[in-house]
GROMACS .gro file of C-alpha atoms in nm:
model
  381
    1MET     CA    1   0.002  -0.001   0.001
    2SER     CA    2   0.136   0.340  -0.096
    3LEU     CA    3   0.056   0.698  -0.008
    4ASP     CA    4  -0.278   0.857  -0.078
    5THR     CA    5  -0.222   1.067  -0.390
    6ALA     CA    6  -0.462   1.339  -0.272
    7THR     CA    7  -0.321   1.387   0.080
    8GLY     CA    8   0.030   1.244   0.056
    9LEU     CA    9  -0.042   1.044   0.375
   10ASN     CA   10  -0.037   0.669   0.440
   11SER     CA   11  -0.328   0.479   0.592
   12LEU     CA   12  -0.215   0.584   0.944
   13GLY     CA   13  -0.217   0.952   0.851
   14LEU     CA   14   0.157   0.991   0.834
   15PRO     CA   15   0.352   1.148   0.542
   16LYS     CA   16   0.579   0.862   0.444
   17PRO     CA   17   0.553   0.520   0.279
   18PRO     CA   18   0.442   0.228   0.508
   19ALA     CA   19   0.779   0.057   0.465
   20GLU     CA   20   0.947   0.362   0.619
   21THR     CA   21   0.688   0.393   0.902
   22ARG     CA   22   0.758   0.206   1.220
   23VAL     CA   23   0.455   0.111   1.424
   24VAL     CA   24   0.466  -0.042   1.773
   25VAL     CA   25   0.157  -0.259   1.823
   26ALA     CA   26   0.051  -0.324   2.183
   27MET     CA   27  -0.024  -0.697   2.167
   28SER     CA   28  -0.227  -0.857   2.453
   29GLY     CA   29  -0.232  -1.201   2.285
   30GLY     CA   30  -0.599  -1.165   2.199
   31VAL     CA   31  -0.763  -1.157   1.855
   32ASP     CA   32  -0.808  -0.776   1.838
   33SER     CA   33  -0.448  -0.663   1.878
   34SER     CA   34  -0.326  -0.961   1.674
   35VAL     CA   35  -0.545  -0.856   1.382
   36VAL     CA   36  -0.405  -0.498   1.411
   37ALA     CA   37  -0.052  -0.625   1.394
   38ALA     CA   38  -0.120  -0.861   1.105
   39MET     CA   39  -0.315  -0.597   0.912
   40LEU     CA   40  -0.038  -0.341   0.941
   41ALA     CA   41   0.231  -0.593   0.854
   42GLU     CA   42   0.037  -0.693   0.542
   43GLU     CA   43   0.013  -0.320   0.445
   44GLY     CA   44   0.389  -0.307   0.453
   45TYR     CA   45   0.448  -0.118   0.775
   46ASP     CA   46   0.760  -0.176   0.989
   47VAL     CA   47   0.570  -0.349   1.269
   48VAL     CA   48   0.714  -0.417   1.615
   49GLY     CA   49   0.493  -0.619   1.855
   50VAL     CA   50   0.523  -0.546   2.226
   51THR     CA   51   0.351  -0.746   2.499
   52LEU     CA   52   0.347  -0.641   2.866
   53GLN     CA   53   0.380  -0.898   3.137
   54LEU     CA   54   0.166  -0.729   3.398
   55TYR     CA   55   0.148  -0.977   3.684
   56ASP     CA   56   0.277  -1.320   3.785
   57HIS     CA   57   0.183  -1.520   3.479
   58GLY     CA   58   0.294  -1.842   3.651
   59ALA     CA   59  -0.019  -1.809   3.873
   60ALA     CA   60  -0.239  -1.716   3.581
   61LEU     CA   61  -0.145  -1.979   3.319
   62ALA     CA   62  -0.460  -2.183   3.384
   63LYS     CA   63  -0.689  -1.882   3.410
   64LYS     CA   64  -0.911  -1.817   3.112
   65GLY     CA   65  -1.084  -1.494   3.021
   66ALA     CA   66  -0.801  -1.248   3.115
   67CYS     CA   67  -0.540  -1.068   2.920
   68CYS     CA   68  -0.159  -1.042   2.958
   69ALA     CA   69  -0.112  -1.382   3.124
   70GLY     CA   70   0.158  -1.631   3.027
   71ARG     CA   71  -0.056  -1.806   2.766
   72ASP     CA   72  -0.137  -1.474   2.605
   73ILE     CA   73   0.233  -1.383   2.583
   74HIS     CA   74   0.287  -1.716   2.406
   75ASP     CA   75  -0.005  -1.642   2.165
   76ALA     CA   76   0.125  -1.295   2.082
   77ARG     CA   77   0.470  -1.443   2.005
   78ARG     CA   78   0.315  -1.704   1.775
   79VAL     CA   79   0.131  -1.435   1.579
   80ALA     CA   80   0.451  -1.231   1.538
   81GLU     CA   81   0.644  -1.543   1.421
   82ALA     CA   82   0.371  -1.634   1.176
   83ARG     CA   83   0.354  -1.283   1.023
   84GLY     CA   84   0.734  -1.224   1.034
   85PHE     CA   85   0.775  -0.919   1.255
   86PRO     CA   86   0.983  -0.877   1.577
   87HIS     CA   87   0.809  -0.921   1.916
   88TYR     CA   88   0.926  -0.816   2.259
   89VAL     CA   89   0.794  -0.896   2.608
   90LEU     CA   90   0.844  -0.624   2.873
   91ASP     CA   91   0.823  -0.698   3.242
   92TYR     CA   92   0.591  -0.436   3.391
   93GLU     CA   93   0.488  -0.627   3.702
   94ASN     CA   94   0.622  -0.372   3.949
   95THR     CA   95   0.483  -0.080   3.749
   96PHE     CA   96   0.143  -0.246   3.718
   97ARG     CA   97   0.130  -0.322   4.093
   98GLU     CA   98   0.224   0.030   4.193
   99ALA     CA   99   0.014   0.216   3.933
  100VAL     CA  100  -0.295  -0.007   3.919
  101ILE     CA  101  -0.330  -0.292   4.171
  102ASP     CA  102  -0.235  -0.099   4.490
  103GLU     CA  103  -0.477   0.184   4.408
  104PHE     CA  104  -0.747  -0.068   4.325
  105ALA     CA  105  -0.708  -0.226   4.671
  106GLU     CA  106  -0.702   0.110   4.855
  107SER     CA  107  -0.997   0.242   4.662
  108TYR     CA  108  -1.204  -0.069   4.733
  109LEU     CA  109  -1.113  -0.059   5.103
  110ALA     CA  110  -1.234   0.302   5.104
  111GLY     CA  111  -1.580   0.193   4.987
  112ALA     CA  112  -1.541   0.294   4.620
  113THR     CA  113  -1.599   0.078   4.313
  114PRO     CA  114  -1.280   0.126   4.106
  115VAL     CA  115  -1.227   0.063   3.735
  116PRO     CA  116  -0.865  -0.059   3.713
  117CYS     CA  117  -0.878  -0.111   3.333
  118ILE     CA  118  -0.894   0.269   3.290
  119ARG     CA  119  -0.597   0.322   3.523
  120CYS     CA  120  -0.399   0.055   3.331
  121ASN     CA  121  -0.462   0.234   2.997
  122GLU     CA  122  -0.382   0.568   3.153
  123ARG     CA  123  -0.077   0.484   3.361
  124VAL     CA  124   0.080   0.182   3.194
  125LYS     CA  125  -0.020   0.131   2.827
  126PHE     CA  126  -0.059   0.496   2.719
  127ARG     CA  127   0.217   0.630   2.938
  128ASP     CA  128   0.501   0.385   2.993
  129LEU     CA  129   0.445   0.167   2.690
  130LEU     CA  130   0.397   0.469   2.474
  131GLU     CA  131   0.732   0.608   2.594
  132THR     CA  132   0.890   0.272   2.513
  133ALA     CA  133   0.747   0.298   2.157
  134LYS     CA  134   0.914   0.637   2.120
  135ASP     CA  135   1.242   0.484   2.250
  136LEU     CA  136   1.206   0.225   1.974
  137GLU     CA  137   1.185   0.521   1.725
  138ALA     CA  138   0.829   0.427   1.626
  139ASP     CA  139   0.624   0.688   1.438
  140CYS     CA  140   0.309   0.583   1.623
  141MET     CA  141   0.160   0.321   1.848
  142ALA     CA  142  -0.143   0.110   1.746
  143THR     CA  143  -0.375  -0.087   1.978
  144GLY     CA  144  -0.674  -0.319   1.931
  145HIS     CA  145  -0.915  -0.097   2.118
  146TYR     CA  146  -1.258  -0.031   1.966
  147ILE     CA  147  -1.255   0.348   1.941
  148ARG     CA  148  -1.199   0.597   1.667
  149ARG     CA  149  -0.941   0.870   1.626
  150GLU     CA  150  -1.057   1.130   1.373
  151ALA     CA  151  -0.896   1.445   1.237
  152GLY     CA  152  -1.067   1.758   1.366
  153PRO     CA  153  -1.016   2.130   1.303
  154ALA     CA  154  -0.815   2.163   1.627
  155GLY     CA  155  -0.628   1.831   1.602
  156PRO     CA  156  -0.717   1.463   1.644
  157GLU     CA  157  -1.047   1.389   1.820
  158LEU     CA  158  -1.163   1.077   2.007
  159HIS     CA  159  -1.488   0.921   1.884
  160MET     CA  160  -1.696   0.620   1.984
  161ALA     CA  161  -1.644   0.303   1.785
  162ALA     CA  162  -1.869   0.236   1.482
  163ASP     CA  163  -1.990  -0.082   1.661
  164GLY     CA  164  -2.173   0.047   1.971
  165ALA     CA  165  -2.170  -0.296   2.126
  166ARG     CA  166  -1.789  -0.309   2.120
  167ASP     CA  167  -1.723   0.064   2.197
  168GLN     CA  168  -1.448   0.108   2.459
  169SER     CA  169  -1.462   0.488   2.493
  170TYR     CA  170  -1.561   0.459   2.860
  171PHE     CA  171  -1.229   0.299   2.937
  172LEU     CA  172  -1.024   0.546   2.731
  173PHE     CA  173  -1.164   0.886   2.843
  174SER     CA  174  -0.837   0.975   3.020
  175THR     CA  175  -0.632   0.961   2.691
  176THR     CA  176  -0.465   1.299   2.664
  177ARG     CA  177  -0.440   1.517   2.354
  178GLU     CA  178  -0.068   1.452   2.333
  179GLN     CA  179  -0.119   1.077   2.353
  180LEU     CA  180  -0.391   1.099   2.091
  181GLU     CA  181  -0.145   1.254   1.848
  182TYR     CA  182   0.064   0.937   1.869
  183LEU     CA  183  -0.196   0.666   1.906
  184ARG     CA  184  -0.388   0.477   1.630
  185PHE     CA  185  -0.696   0.250   1.662
  186PRO     CA  186  -0.735   0.059   1.335
  187LEU     CA  187  -1.040  -0.144   1.449
  188GLY     CA  188  -1.258   0.150   1.552
  189GLY     CA  189  -1.434   0.170   1.220
  190LEU     CA  190  -1.527  -0.196   1.186
  191ALA     CA  191  -1.900  -0.271   1.201
  192SER     CA  192  -1.871  -0.577   1.430
  193LYS     CA  193  -1.642  -0.822   1.608
  194ASP     CA  194  -1.736  -1.076   1.337
  195GLU     CA  195  -1.536  -0.860   1.091
  196THR     CA  196  -1.234  -0.881   1.323
  197ARG     CA  197  -1.262  -1.256   1.346
  198ALA     CA  198  -1.302  -1.283   0.972
  199LEU     CA  199  -0.979  -1.083   0.923
  200ALA     CA  200  -0.802  -1.308   1.179
  201ALA     CA  201  -0.911  -1.616   0.976
  202ARG     CA  202  -0.799  -1.454   0.649
  203TYR     CA  203  -0.454  -1.378   0.796
  204GLY     CA  204  -0.437  -1.736   0.927
  205LEU     CA  205  -0.381  -1.622   1.287
  206PRO     CA  206  -0.359  -1.895   1.552
  207VAL     CA  207  -0.579  -1.685   1.779
  208ALA     CA  208  -0.868  -1.647   1.532
  209ASP     CA  209  -1.113  -1.840   1.749
  210LYS     CA  210  -0.975  -1.737   2.091
  211PRO     CA  211  -1.248  -1.626   2.330
  212ASP     CA  212  -1.263  -1.256   2.439
  213SER     CA  213  -1.117  -1.165   2.776
  214GLN     CA  214  -1.398  -1.104   3.032
  215ASP     CA  215  -1.257  -1.039   3.378
  216ILE     CA  216  -1.015  -0.783   3.512
  217CYS     CA  217  -0.684  -0.957   3.447
  218PHE     CA  218  -0.578  -0.987   3.811
  219VAL     CA  219  -0.927  -1.071   3.949
  220PRO     CA  220  -1.005  -1.441   3.891
  221ASN     CA  221  -1.373  -1.508   3.829
  222GLY     CA  222  -1.471  -1.152   3.923
  223ASP     CA  223  -1.415  -1.218   4.293
  224TYR     CA  224  -1.295  -0.878   4.401
  225ALA     CA  225  -1.316  -0.949   4.774
  226ALA     CA  226  -1.087  -1.253   4.751
  227VAL     CA  227  -0.822  -1.042   4.574
  228ILE     CA  228  -0.847  -0.762   4.828
  229GLU     CA  229  -0.807  -1.008   5.118
  230LYS     CA  230  -0.500  -1.149   4.951
  231LEU     CA  231  -0.352  -0.803   4.894
  232ARG     CA  232  -0.455  -0.662   5.232
  233PRO     CA  233  -0.482  -0.950   5.481
  234GLY     CA  234  -0.733  -0.876   5.762
  235ALA     CA  235  -0.908  -0.605   5.559
  236ALA     CA  236  -1.244  -0.778   5.571
  237GLU     CA  237  -1.362  -0.675   5.917
  238PRO     CA  238  -1.725  -0.765   6.005
  239GLY     CA  239  -1.983  -0.503   6.086
  240GLU     CA  240  -2.350  -0.418   6.081
  241ILE     CA  241  -2.607  -0.398   5.798
  242VAL     CA  242  -2.817  -0.094   5.882
  243HIS     CA  243  -3.134   0.030   5.724
  244ALA     CA  244  -3.129   0.400   5.618
  245ASP     CA  245  -3.387   0.464   5.893
  246GLY     CA  246  -3.137   0.346   6.152
  247ARG     CA  247  -3.258  -0.012   6.218
  248VAL     CA  248  -2.986  -0.273   6.250
  249LEU     CA  249  -3.088  -0.563   6.022
  250GLY     CA  250  -2.800  -0.800   6.058
  251GLU     CA  251  -2.421  -0.848   6.028
  252HIS     CA  252  -2.187  -0.865   5.731
  253PRO     CA  253  -1.840  -1.026   5.685
  254GLY     CA  254  -1.675  -0.709   5.561
  255VAL     CA  255  -1.762  -0.393   5.362
  256ILE     CA  256  -1.537  -0.510   5.077
  257HIS     CA  257  -1.798  -0.773   4.987
  258PHE     CA  258  -2.055  -0.507   4.886
  259THR     CA  259  -2.103  -0.248   4.615
  260ILE     CA  260  -2.346   0.044   4.575
  261GLY     CA  261  -2.665  -0.080   4.412
  262GLN     CA  262  -2.624  -0.442   4.518
  263ARG     CA  263  -2.939  -0.630   4.603
  264ARG     CA  264  -2.855  -0.998   4.607
  265GLY     CA  265  -2.645  -1.167   4.874
  266LEU     CA  266  -2.715  -0.925   5.152
  267GLY     CA  267  -2.810  -1.199   5.395
  268ILE     CA  268  -3.109  -1.012   5.529
  269GLY     CA  269  -3.403  -1.209   5.384
  270GLY     CA  270  -3.758  -1.220   5.513
  271LEU     CA  271  -3.820  -0.846   5.475
  272SER     CA  272  -4.132  -0.703   5.312
  273GLU     CA  273  -3.948  -0.469   5.077
  274PRO     CA  274  -3.653  -0.528   4.846
  275LEU     CA  275  -3.349  -0.350   4.981
  276TYR     CA  276  -3.035  -0.227   4.804
  277VAL     CA  277  -2.696  -0.113   4.921
  278VAL     CA  278  -2.722   0.267   4.913
  279LYS     CA  279  -2.404   0.363   5.104
  280LEU     CA  280  -2.087   0.209   5.241
  281ASP     CA  281  -1.974   0.361   5.574
  282VAL     CA  282  -1.616   0.231   5.587
  283GLU     CA  283  -1.510   0.413   5.902
  284ARG     CA  284  -1.793   0.257   6.106
  285ARG     CA  285  -1.782  -0.070   5.907
  286ARG     CA  286  -2.146  -0.032   5.813
  287VAL     CA  287  -2.334  -0.133   5.500
  288ILE     CA  288  -2.633   0.098   5.464
  289VAL     CA  289  -2.937  -0.037   5.278
  290GLY     CA  290  -3.262   0.116   5.167
  291PRO     CA  291  -3.535   0.113   4.900
  292LYS     CA  292  -3.447   0.141   4.533
  293GLU     CA  293  -3.551   0.507   4.507
  294MET     CA  294  -3.270   0.603   4.745
  295LEU     CA  295  -3.022   0.501   4.470
  296ALA     CA  296  -3.145   0.769   4.229
  297THR     CA  297  -2.886   1.045   4.187
  298ARG     CA  298  -2.888   1.375   3.995
  299ARG     CA  299  -2.573   1.544   4.125
  300VAL     CA  300  -2.240   1.381   4.038
  301PRO     CA  301  -1.919   1.541   4.168
  302VAL     CA  302  -1.627   1.469   3.935
  303ARG     CA  303  -1.249   1.526   3.971
  304GLU     CA  304  -0.929   1.450   3.781
  305VAL     CA  305  -1.106   1.578   3.472
  306ASN     CA  306  -0.934   1.512   3.135
  307TRP     CA  307  -1.082   1.753   2.884
  308LEU     CA  308  -1.078   1.667   2.515
  309GLY     CA  309  -1.341   1.919   2.398
  310ASP     CA  310  -1.277   2.251   2.227
  311GLY     CA  311  -1.145   2.545   2.422
  312ALA     CA  312  -1.033   2.564   2.786
  313PHE     CA  313  -1.222   2.367   3.051
  314ALA     CA  314  -1.195   2.591   3.352
  315GLY     CA  315  -1.402   2.901   3.352
  316ALA     CA  316  -1.625   2.777   3.073
  317GLU     CA  317  -2.004   2.823   3.097
  318ALA     CA  318  -2.223   2.529   3.195
  319ARG     CA  319  -2.279   2.319   2.884
  320GLU     CA  320  -2.525   2.048   2.775
  321ILE     CA  321  -2.354   1.719   2.711
  322SER     CA  322  -2.427   1.350   2.748
  323VAL     CA  323  -2.253   1.134   3.010
  324ARG     CA  324  -2.195   0.770   3.096
  325VAL     CA  325  -2.167   0.691   3.466
  326ARG     CA  326  -2.123   0.310   3.409
  327SER     CA  327  -1.959   0.131   3.121
  328THR     CA  328  -2.268  -0.079   3.061
  329ARG     CA  329  -2.509   0.214   3.028
  330PRO     CA  330  -2.582   0.431   2.724
  331PRO     CA  331  -2.501   0.809   2.741
  332SER     CA  332  -2.770   1.019   2.900
  333GLU     CA  333  -2.827   1.394   2.888
  334ALA     CA  334  -2.665   1.611   3.152
  335ILE     CA  335  -2.536   1.961   3.231
  336LEU     CA  336  -2.162   1.995   3.288
  337ARG     CA  337  -2.049   2.275   3.525
  338PRO     CA  338  -1.670   2.322   3.543
  339LEU     CA  339  -1.545   2.421   3.889
  340SER     CA  340  -1.165   2.429   3.820
  341GLU     CA  341  -0.919   2.287   3.572
  342THR     CA  342  -0.973   1.936   3.708
  343GLU     CA  343  -1.310   1.945   3.890
  344ALA     CA  344  -1.674   1.969   3.781
  345GLU     CA  345  -2.028   1.902   3.881
  346VAL     CA  346  -2.247   1.700   3.653
  347GLU     CA  347  -2.621   1.734   3.678
  348LEU     CA  348  -2.813   1.439   3.530
  349LEU     CA  349  -3.138   1.550   3.365
  350SER     CA  350  -3.284   1.210   3.449
  351PRO     CA  351  -3.176   1.058   3.782
  352GLU     CA  352  -2.967   0.741   3.760
  353GLU     CA  353  -2.938   0.460   4.005
  354GLY     CA  354  -2.617   0.315   4.144
  355VAL     CA  355  -2.386   0.609   4.072
  356SER     CA  356  -2.080   0.509   4.274
  357PRO     CA  357  -1.757   0.676   4.381
  358GLY     CA  358  -1.465   0.526   4.206
  359GLN     CA  359  -1.645   0.488   3.872
  360ALA     CA  360  -1.582   0.716   3.576
  361CYS     CA  361  -1.812   0.979   3.440
  362VAL     CA  362  -1.737   1.006   3.071
  363PHE     CA  363  -1.845   1.311   2.864
  364TYR     CA  364  -1.988   1.287   2.511
  365GLU     CA  365  -2.116   1.528   2.255
  366THR     CA  366  -2.494   1.504   2.269
  367GLY     CA  367  -2.635   1.345   1.958
  368GLY     CA  368  -2.287   1.278   1.819
  369THR     CA  369  -1.999   1.030   1.866
  370ARG     CA  370  -1.723   1.257   1.995
  371VAL     CA  371  -1.572   1.184   2.338
  372LEU     CA  372  -1.522   1.511   2.528
  373GLY     CA  373  -1.323   1.360   2.810
  374GLY     CA  374  -1.439   1.272   3.156
  375GLY     CA  375  -1.336   1.239   3.523
  376TRP     CA  376  -1.370   1.029   3.833
  377ILE     CA  377  -1.679   1.023   4.047
  378TRP     CA  378  -1.622   1.097   4.416
  379ARG     CA  379  -1.828   1.180   4.720
  380GLY     CA  380  -1.770   1.554   4.695
  381ARG     CA  381  -1.687   1.789   4.984
   0.00000   0.00000   0.00000
């Protein structure tokens, strides 16, 4: 593949032939990043595959449904060998523990519901790995994420993936403008995951039928509490389950076993009304429960804002946008009120249930696909 005659750019938007363009591909060992690497190699780019060893893969070899384990490193290497490009494995265990796992544990112990995959993208893949790509003299770094990078009048913009079911914009809101200049997401425009698997089959990749990863990589079977107890022995102290009206309804084995909005597994059956976890009082080791309507929230305090919209964030007028307060929910209309360079208040036009500290609040252009940034939900002052 050669340069576009009209623009003088290659398919990655760079002004030189593919053969002279070095691309580091972040390879997790799954089908998505493997297809990206094979696609770019076939187009004639100078591809270098890099896989991060993020945690003790010896303990994770038998674990299915997670990325970056020992088996995945092996799969990434096989793809690189089959397609004829170099592949490196970087030991990022210490970095990953310090930047992601430790904060996950502390956040959970504080009664929040963290999203470690966002921190991993922000602090490991798009920071340290990106710097490694530059050290390798790469012109850009490509990943298998389902999100689009589009040219805008003020520079590259972040947009939701063409396939709404695969869109990963919630997990990438903290990507900075500077990082966006360097990153590429070749799968963002595909209509479905079926297209990705068809490409994998066409390239003859050994991972073409490999299942998608489901769990957080260091949380086997989604059992957060078991991981926290292993990381912080003795953290699960028992306490009381208390109704919002003050009645003590029972005991619990530890606040870390509960999340905001939880209904099942409370251990307080036989009551006339269904009850939900509405608050976690970590200091008093209390799980507060109440009726579903108590979960409805309009005001969402947000901090550590990363702004990708036009103009400065701080000092701007309140603006109408759409937001996602959970990765599994569609964007809903809201009003964004900046309070400083990094803090804001979001007012949801329709109350949402289960808005939890530790989750992300991601900003979108109402009626469009552009990602305007986002921040982290906290309890406020």
